XYZ file of C-alpha atoms in Angstrom:
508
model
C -48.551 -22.649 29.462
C -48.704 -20.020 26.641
C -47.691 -17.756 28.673
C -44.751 -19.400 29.886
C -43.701 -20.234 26.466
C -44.278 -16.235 25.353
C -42.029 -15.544 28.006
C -39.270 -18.367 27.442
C -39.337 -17.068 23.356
C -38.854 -13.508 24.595
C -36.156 -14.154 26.908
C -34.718 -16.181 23.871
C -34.926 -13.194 21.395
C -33.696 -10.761 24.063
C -30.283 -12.908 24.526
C -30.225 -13.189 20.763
C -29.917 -9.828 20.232
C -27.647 -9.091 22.928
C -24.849 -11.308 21.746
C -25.634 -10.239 18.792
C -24.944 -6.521 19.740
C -22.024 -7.604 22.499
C -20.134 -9.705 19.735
C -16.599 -8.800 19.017
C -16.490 -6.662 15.391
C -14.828 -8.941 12.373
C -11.830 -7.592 10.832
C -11.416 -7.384 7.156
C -8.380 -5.630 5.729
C -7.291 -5.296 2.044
C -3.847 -4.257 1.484
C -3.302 -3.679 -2.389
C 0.241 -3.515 -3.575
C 1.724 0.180 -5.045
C -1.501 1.512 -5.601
C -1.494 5.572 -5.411
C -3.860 7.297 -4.348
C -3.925 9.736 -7.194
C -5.681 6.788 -9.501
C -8.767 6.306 -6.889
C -11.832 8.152 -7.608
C -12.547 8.731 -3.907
C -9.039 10.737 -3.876
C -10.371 12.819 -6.858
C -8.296 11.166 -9.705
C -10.033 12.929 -12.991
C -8.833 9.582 -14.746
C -8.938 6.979 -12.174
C -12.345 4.918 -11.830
C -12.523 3.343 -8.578
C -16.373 2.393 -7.600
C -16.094 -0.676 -5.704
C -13.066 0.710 -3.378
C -15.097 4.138 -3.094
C -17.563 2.321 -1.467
C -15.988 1.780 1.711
C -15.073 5.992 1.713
C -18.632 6.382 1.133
C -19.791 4.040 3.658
C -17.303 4.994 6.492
C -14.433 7.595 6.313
C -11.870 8.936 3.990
C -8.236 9.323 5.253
C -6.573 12.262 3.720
C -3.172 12.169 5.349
C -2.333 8.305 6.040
C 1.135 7.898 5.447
C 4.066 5.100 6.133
C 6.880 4.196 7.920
C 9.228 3.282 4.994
C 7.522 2.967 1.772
C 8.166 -0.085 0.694
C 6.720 -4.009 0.188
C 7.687 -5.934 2.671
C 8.410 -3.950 5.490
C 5.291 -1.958 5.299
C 3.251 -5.480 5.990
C 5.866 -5.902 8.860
C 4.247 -2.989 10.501
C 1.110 -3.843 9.798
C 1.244 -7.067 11.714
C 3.356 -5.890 14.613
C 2.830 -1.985 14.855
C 6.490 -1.582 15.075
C 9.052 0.425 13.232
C 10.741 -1.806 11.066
C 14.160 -0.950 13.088
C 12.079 -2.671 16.165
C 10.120 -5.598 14.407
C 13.298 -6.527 12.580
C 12.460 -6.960 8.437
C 13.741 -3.074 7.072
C 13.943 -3.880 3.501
C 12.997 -6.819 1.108
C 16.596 -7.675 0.000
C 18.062 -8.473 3.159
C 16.033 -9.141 6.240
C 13.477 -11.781 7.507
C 10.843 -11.711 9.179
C 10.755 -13.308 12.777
C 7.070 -14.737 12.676
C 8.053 -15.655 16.485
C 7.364 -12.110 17.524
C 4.198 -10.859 18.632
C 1.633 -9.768 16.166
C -2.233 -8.112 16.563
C -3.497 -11.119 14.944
C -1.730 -13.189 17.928
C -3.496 -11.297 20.302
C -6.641 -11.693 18.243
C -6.601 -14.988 17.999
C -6.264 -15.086 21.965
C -8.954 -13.643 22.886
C -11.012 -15.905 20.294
C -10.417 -14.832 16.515
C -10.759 -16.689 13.686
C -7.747 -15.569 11.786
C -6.531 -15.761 8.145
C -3.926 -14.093 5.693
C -4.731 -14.730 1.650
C -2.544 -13.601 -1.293
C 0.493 -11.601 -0.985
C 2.649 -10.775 2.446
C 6.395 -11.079 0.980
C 7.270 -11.831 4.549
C 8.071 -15.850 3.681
C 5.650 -18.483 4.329
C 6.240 -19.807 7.863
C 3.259 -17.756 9.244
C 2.433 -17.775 12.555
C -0.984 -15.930 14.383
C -3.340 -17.180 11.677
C -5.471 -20.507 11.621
C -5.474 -20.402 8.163
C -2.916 -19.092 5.284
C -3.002 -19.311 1.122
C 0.286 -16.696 0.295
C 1.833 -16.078 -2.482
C 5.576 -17.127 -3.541
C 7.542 -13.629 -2.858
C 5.831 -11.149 -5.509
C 3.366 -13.747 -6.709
C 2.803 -13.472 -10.405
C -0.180 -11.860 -12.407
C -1.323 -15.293 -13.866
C -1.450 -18.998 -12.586
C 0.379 -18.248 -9.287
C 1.700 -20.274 -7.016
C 0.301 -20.200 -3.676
C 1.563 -21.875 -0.385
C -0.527 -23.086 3.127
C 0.243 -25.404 5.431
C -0.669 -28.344 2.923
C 2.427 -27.255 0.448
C 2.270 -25.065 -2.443
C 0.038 -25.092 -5.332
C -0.352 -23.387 -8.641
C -3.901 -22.462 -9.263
C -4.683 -21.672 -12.849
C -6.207 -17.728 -13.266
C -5.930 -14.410 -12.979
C -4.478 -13.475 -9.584
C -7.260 -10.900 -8.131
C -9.763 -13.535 -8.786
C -7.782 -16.459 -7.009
C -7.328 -14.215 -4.050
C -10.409 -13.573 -3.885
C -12.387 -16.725 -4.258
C -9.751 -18.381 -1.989
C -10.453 -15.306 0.532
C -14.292 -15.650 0.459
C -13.819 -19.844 0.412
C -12.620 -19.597 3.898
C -15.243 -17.013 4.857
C -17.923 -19.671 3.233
C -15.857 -22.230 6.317
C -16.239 -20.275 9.651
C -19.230 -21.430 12.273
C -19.739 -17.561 12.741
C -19.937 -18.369 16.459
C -15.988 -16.847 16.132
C -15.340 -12.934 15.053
C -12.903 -13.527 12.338
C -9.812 -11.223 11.218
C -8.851 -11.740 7.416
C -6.449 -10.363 5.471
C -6.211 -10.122 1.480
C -3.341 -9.206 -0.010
C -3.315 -8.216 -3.676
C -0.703 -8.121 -5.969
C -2.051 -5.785 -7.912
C -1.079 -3.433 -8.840
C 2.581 -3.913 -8.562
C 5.596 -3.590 -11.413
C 5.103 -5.156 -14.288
C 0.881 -4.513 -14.607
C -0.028 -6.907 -16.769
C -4.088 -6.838 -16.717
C -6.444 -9.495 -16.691
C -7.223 -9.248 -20.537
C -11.161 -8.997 -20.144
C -9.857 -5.152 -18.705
C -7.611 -4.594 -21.930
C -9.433 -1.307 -23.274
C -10.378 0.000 -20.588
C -7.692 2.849 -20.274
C -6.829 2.763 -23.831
C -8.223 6.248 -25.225
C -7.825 8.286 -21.971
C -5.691 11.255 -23.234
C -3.773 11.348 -19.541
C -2.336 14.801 -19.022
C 1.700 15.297 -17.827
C 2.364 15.948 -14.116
C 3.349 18.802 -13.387
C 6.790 18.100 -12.382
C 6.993 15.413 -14.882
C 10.242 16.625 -16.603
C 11.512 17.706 -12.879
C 15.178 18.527 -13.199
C 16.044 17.599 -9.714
C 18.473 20.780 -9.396
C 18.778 21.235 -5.522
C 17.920 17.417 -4.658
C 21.505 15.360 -5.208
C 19.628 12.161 -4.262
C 17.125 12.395 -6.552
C 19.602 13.138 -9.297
C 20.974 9.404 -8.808
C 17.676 7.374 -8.666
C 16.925 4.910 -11.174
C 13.189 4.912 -11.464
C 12.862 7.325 -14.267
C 9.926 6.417 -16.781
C 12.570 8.233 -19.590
C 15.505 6.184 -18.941
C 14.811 3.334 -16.695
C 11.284 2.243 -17.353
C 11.984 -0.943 -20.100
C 10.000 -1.372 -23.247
C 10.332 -5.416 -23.042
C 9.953 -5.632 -19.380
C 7.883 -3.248 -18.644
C 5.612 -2.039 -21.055
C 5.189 -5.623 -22.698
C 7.195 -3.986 -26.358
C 8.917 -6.889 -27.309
C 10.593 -7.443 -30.899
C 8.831 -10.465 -31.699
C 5.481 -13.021 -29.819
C 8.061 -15.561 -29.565
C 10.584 -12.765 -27.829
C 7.782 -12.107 -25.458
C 6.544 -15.560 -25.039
C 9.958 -16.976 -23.636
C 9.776 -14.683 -20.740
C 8.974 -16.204 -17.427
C 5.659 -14.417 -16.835
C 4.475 -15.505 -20.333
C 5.571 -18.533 -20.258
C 3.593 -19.936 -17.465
C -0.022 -18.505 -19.219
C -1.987 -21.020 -20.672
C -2.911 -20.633 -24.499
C -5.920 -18.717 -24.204
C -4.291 -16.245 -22.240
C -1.072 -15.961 -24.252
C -3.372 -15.455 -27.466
C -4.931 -12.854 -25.480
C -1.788 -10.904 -25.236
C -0.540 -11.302 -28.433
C -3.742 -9.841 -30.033
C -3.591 -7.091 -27.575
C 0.357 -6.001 -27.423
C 0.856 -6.819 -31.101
C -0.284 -3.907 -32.849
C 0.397 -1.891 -30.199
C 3.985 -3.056 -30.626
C 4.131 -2.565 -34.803
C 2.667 0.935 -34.542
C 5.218 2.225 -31.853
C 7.682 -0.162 -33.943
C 5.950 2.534 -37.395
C 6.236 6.005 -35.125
C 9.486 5.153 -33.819
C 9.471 8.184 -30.787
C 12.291 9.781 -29.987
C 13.875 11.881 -27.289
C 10.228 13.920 -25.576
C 8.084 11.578 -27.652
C 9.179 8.711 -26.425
C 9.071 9.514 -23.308
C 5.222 10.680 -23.166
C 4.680 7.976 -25.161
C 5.735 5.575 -22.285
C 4.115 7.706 -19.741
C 1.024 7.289 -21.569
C 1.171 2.673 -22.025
C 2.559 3.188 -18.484
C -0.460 4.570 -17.009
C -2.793 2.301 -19.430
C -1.610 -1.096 -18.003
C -1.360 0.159 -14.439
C -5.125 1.183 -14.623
C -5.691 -1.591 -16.797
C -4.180 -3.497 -14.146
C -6.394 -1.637 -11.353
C -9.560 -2.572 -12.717
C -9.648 -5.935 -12.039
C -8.895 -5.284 -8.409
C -11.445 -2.749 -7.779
C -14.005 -5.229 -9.624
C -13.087 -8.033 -6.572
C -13.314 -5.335 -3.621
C -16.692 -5.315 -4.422
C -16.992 -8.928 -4.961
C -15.695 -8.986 -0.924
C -18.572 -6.369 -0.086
C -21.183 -7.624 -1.448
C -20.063 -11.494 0.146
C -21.031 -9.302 3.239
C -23.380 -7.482 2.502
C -25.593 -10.674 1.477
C -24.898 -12.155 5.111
C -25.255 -9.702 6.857
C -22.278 -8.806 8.300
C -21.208 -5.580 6.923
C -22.957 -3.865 10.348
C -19.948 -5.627 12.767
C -17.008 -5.581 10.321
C -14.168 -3.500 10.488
C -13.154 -2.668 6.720
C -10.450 -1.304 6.132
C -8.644 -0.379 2.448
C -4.869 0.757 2.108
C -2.085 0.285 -0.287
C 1.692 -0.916 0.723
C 2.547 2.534 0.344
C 2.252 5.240 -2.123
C 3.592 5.213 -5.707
C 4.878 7.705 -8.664
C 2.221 8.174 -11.324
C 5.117 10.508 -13.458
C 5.544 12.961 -10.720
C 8.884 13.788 -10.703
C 9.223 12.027 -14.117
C 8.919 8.430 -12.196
C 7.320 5.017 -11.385
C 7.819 3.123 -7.976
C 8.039 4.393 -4.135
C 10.781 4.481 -1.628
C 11.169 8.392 -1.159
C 9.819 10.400 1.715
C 8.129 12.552 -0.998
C 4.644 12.624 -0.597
C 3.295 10.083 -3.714
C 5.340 7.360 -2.357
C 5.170 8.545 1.714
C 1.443 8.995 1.469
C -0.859 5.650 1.310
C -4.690 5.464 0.396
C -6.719 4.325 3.725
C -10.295 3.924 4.266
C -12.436 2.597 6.731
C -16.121 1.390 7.398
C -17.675 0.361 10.404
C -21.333 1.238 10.777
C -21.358 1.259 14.417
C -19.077 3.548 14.874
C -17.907 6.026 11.564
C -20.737 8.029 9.935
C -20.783 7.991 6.022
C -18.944 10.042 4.165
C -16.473 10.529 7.134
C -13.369 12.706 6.206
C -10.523 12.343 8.221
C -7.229 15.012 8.215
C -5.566 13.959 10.839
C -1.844 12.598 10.513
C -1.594 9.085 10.991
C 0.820 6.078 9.899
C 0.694 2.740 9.480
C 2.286 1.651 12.746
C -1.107 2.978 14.057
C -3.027 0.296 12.324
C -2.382 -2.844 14.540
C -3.153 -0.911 18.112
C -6.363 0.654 17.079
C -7.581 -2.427 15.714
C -6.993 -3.751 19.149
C -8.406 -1.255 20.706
C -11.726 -1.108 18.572
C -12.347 -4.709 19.876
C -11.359 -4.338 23.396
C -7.877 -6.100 23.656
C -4.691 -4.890 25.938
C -2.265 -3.386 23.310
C 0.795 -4.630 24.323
C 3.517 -2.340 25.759
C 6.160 -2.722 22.809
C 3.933 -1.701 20.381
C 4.943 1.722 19.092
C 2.087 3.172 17.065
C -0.823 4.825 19.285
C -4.900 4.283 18.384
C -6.142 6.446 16.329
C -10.189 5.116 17.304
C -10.888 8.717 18.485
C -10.700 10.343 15.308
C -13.530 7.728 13.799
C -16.000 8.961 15.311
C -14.336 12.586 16.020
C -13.211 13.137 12.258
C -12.263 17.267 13.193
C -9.409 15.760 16.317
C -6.177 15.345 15.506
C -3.720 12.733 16.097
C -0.163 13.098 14.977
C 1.749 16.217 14.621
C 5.153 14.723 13.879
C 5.607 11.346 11.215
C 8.391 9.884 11.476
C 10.244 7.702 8.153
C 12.987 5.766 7.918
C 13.694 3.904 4.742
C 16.515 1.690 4.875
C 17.069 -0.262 1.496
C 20.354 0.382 -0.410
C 21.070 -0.514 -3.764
C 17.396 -1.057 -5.337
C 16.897 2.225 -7.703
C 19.616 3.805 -6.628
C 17.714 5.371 -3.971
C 19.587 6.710 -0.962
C 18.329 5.664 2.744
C 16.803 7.971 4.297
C 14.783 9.480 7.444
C 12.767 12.436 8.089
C 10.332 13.945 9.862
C 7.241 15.807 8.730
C 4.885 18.176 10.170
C 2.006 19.885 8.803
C 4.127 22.940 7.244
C 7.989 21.514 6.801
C 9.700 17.783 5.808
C 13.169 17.691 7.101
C 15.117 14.442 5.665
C 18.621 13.477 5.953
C 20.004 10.544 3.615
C 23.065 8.090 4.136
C 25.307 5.993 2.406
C 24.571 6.306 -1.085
C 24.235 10.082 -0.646
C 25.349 12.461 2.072
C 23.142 15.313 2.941
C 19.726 16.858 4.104
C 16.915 17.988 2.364
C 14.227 20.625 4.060
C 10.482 21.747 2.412
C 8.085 24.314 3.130
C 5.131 22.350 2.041
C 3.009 25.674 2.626
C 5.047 27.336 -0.375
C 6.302 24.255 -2.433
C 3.526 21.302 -2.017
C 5.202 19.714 -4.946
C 8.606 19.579 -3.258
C 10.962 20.731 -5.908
C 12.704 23.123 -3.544
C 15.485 21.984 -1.044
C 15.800 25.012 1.340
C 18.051 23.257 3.763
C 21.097 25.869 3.024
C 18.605 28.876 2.741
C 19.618 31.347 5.403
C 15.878 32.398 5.773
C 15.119 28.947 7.158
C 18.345 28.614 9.334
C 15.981 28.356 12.686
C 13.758 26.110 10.738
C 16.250 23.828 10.322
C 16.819 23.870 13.975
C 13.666 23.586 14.938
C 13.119 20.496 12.562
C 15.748 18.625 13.984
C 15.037 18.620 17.375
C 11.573 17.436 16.176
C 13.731 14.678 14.338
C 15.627 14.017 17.169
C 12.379 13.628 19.273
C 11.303 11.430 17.455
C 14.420 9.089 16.559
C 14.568 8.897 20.571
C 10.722 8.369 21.063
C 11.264 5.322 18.743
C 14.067 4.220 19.673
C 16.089 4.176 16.277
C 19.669 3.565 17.470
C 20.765 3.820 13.605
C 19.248 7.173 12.844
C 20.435 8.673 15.908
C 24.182 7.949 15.319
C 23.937 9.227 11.558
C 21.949 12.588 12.873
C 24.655 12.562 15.470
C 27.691 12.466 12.772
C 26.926 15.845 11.825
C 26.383 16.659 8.025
């Protein structure tokens, strides 16, 4: 009889491990919202303190040339769920489209083949979700404090600071799953999108960094016509109310929206902070170069300000799974929206196919599969996302889906991937930024904008990483420029992108 039961227990512990081993990986991904990859510490920022996000780098691998499809809110979560261009999956900009929740999605197929599946915090895709069990969004933007969120109960305004809510709402529904189910989850951050107001227990924490100019801060724009029109200069454009919390008076700042939804201890948190600030710019009164630094300088402050507080809840999420155990089978993955200007080019915001706003941060940890400290140089975008995901787990990627699995290069970190990225931003009006589409390859970006402005642009990113140099009209890159646009060409055809191709096909 002992023997029998010895026997029985083994066979027991045997199948326990094995479903243990043969279970599908969970999926955790945290999108963040405008947060450049020049502020993370795992990037090399010599300003920006990242520890909690670093982790996952450290842990799994490093993407060094992650980029997107159109840099921009919305539509760059459209990919993400569908691994479509945004031409294809319908939502190309945040002022005009919607997004058709009826189409297919990776969390659809997910949660066909047995995923638990949930989206918390910001999508800006509406609130009629489909593909997830469970959903806690917020309204549009969302706002830094006291947010309203809405799930299929109705909408809600939960009192706090938004990182936290997403958070504890995120982890709430971990705290509700059987485990019998892999699970997919989602968090979406607001953070650290226009107008960075911080969670006042991080006010301080940027204050005395002495943050040096970029380089091409004061960037004259003098062979780049587009970028002569945008609106998204930190000089002109960035506002002292609005943006950088300067207002003439608390009750001038306290009848704004944002403001006025705080509760008292937060508003008296604000005013103690932004008060003196404001009465000793009020006492300098900058001018001209001055002021402009000066702006540079609170602009950076509140964004990392802002930061903190999301880099302090990361690690709140990996530490949730590292105390259950579950950080062996999870997928992690970090990325932003997109990229975003840190004063390069004298700016704030995204949209261009210049590298801060084209580039994204991405990391990813999966013990089973990516050593530590993995660095990965291949070319990838973020319409590449939703098919290896699908792939990692062992589900058909559909045959619409246009981005191709990049699993090889997580355990291969030295293989490439893409040699061509293809961009196509499509908003017109917001900035005053021209649409646009281009195509970039390791040595040259070749970009041709419409509408607002007429014209193409060409770099040699060997020569002029910082693209301030449009050599389109150079003769000494005349069969460049002909080599670059059959690449574009290819690659407008390859993705079927009916509205590029009769633009290209308009001539100049």
């Amino acid at each position: 009889m002992i023997k029998i039961t010895s026997l029985f227990s083994a066979v027991l512990f045997c199948c326990a491990a094995w479903a243990q081993q043969s279970k599908k990986p969970n999926i955790l991904i945290i999108i963040s919202d405008d947060h450049a990859f020049q502020t993370i510490g795992a990037y090399g920022s010599s300003y920006g303190k990242t520890p909690q996000i670093d982790r996952i780098a450290e842990q799994g691998a490093i993407f060094k040339r992650a980029y997107v499809n159109n840099s921009i809110c919305g539509p760059a979560r459209a990919t993400l769920l569908t691994g479509k261009y945004n031409h294809k999956n319908g939502f190309k900009d945040n002022e005009t489209s919607t997004f058709d929740f009826n189409q297919d999605s990776f969390v659809k197929q997910l949660q066909q083949h047995g995923y638990k599946t949930a989206w918390i915090g910001k999508i800006h895709l509406g609130h009629q979700l489909q593909g997830f069990d469970y959903y806690e969004v917020l309204n549009g933007q969302g706002t830094y404090f006291n947010p309203e969120f809405i799930s299929k109960s109705g909408r809600q305004i939960s009192e706090g600071y938004v990182s936290d809510l997403v958070t504890d709402k995120a982890l709430g529904w971990l705290d509700t799953l059987n485990k019998e189910n892999p699970f997919c989850l989602v968090i979406g951050h607001k953070a650290t999108h226009r107008n960075w107001q911080p969670d006042p227990q991080d006010f301080g924490t940027y204050d005395t960094v002495d943050f040096e100019l970029p380089a091409t801060f004061y960037d004259a724009y003098t062979s780049r016509k587009a970028a002569q029109q945008q609106e998204m200069s930190i000089d002109k454009d960035m506002q002292l109310p609005y943006d950088l919390k300067m207002y003439d008076s608390a009750e001038a700042m306290l009848a704004q929206g944002d403001y006025k939804r705080m509760t008292d201890a937060q508003k008296k948190a604000y005013l103690e902070y932004y008060r003196p600030i404001f009465e000793d710019f009020k006492k300098r009164n900058p001018q001209g170069k001055e002021l402009a630094e000066w702006k540079f300088k609170r602009y950076m402050t509140d964004y990392l300000n802002t930061a903190a507080s999301m880099d302090r809840n990361v690690g709140e999420v990996l530490d949730y799974l590292d105390d259950r155990e579950l950080m062996e089978n999870t997928i992690v993955i970090y990325l932003s929206d997109q990229g975003f200007y840190m004063g390069e080019h004298g700016w704030f915001d995204k949209r261009w196919m210049y590298e801060e706003s084209f580039r994204t941060p991405m990391m990813i940890s999966y013990p089973k599969l990516i050593k530590p400290g993995s660095v990965i140089e291949a070319n990838v975008i973020n319409v590449d996302i939703a098919p290896t995901l699908l792939d990692l787990v062992g589900v058909e990627i559909p045959k619409d889906v246009q981005g191709k699995p990049f699993t090889n290069v997580l355990s291969e970190p030295t293989k490439e991937h893409r040699k061509e990225l293809y961009y196509h931003y499509f908003e017109n009006g917001e900035h005053a930024v021209s649409p646009h589409f281009g195509v970039r390859t390791d040595r040259y970006k070749l970009i041709r904008y419409y509408t607002g402005v007429e014209g193409w642009e060409l770099f040699d990113l060997e020569k002029d990483p910082r693209e301030m140099n449009n050599v389109y009209r150079d003769a000494a890159y005349k069969k460049t420029v002909q080599q670059m646009k059959k690449k574009l060409m290819a690659e407008i055809e390859r993705y079927d992108d009916q509205e590029a191709k009769a633009i290209f096909l308009s001539g100049e």
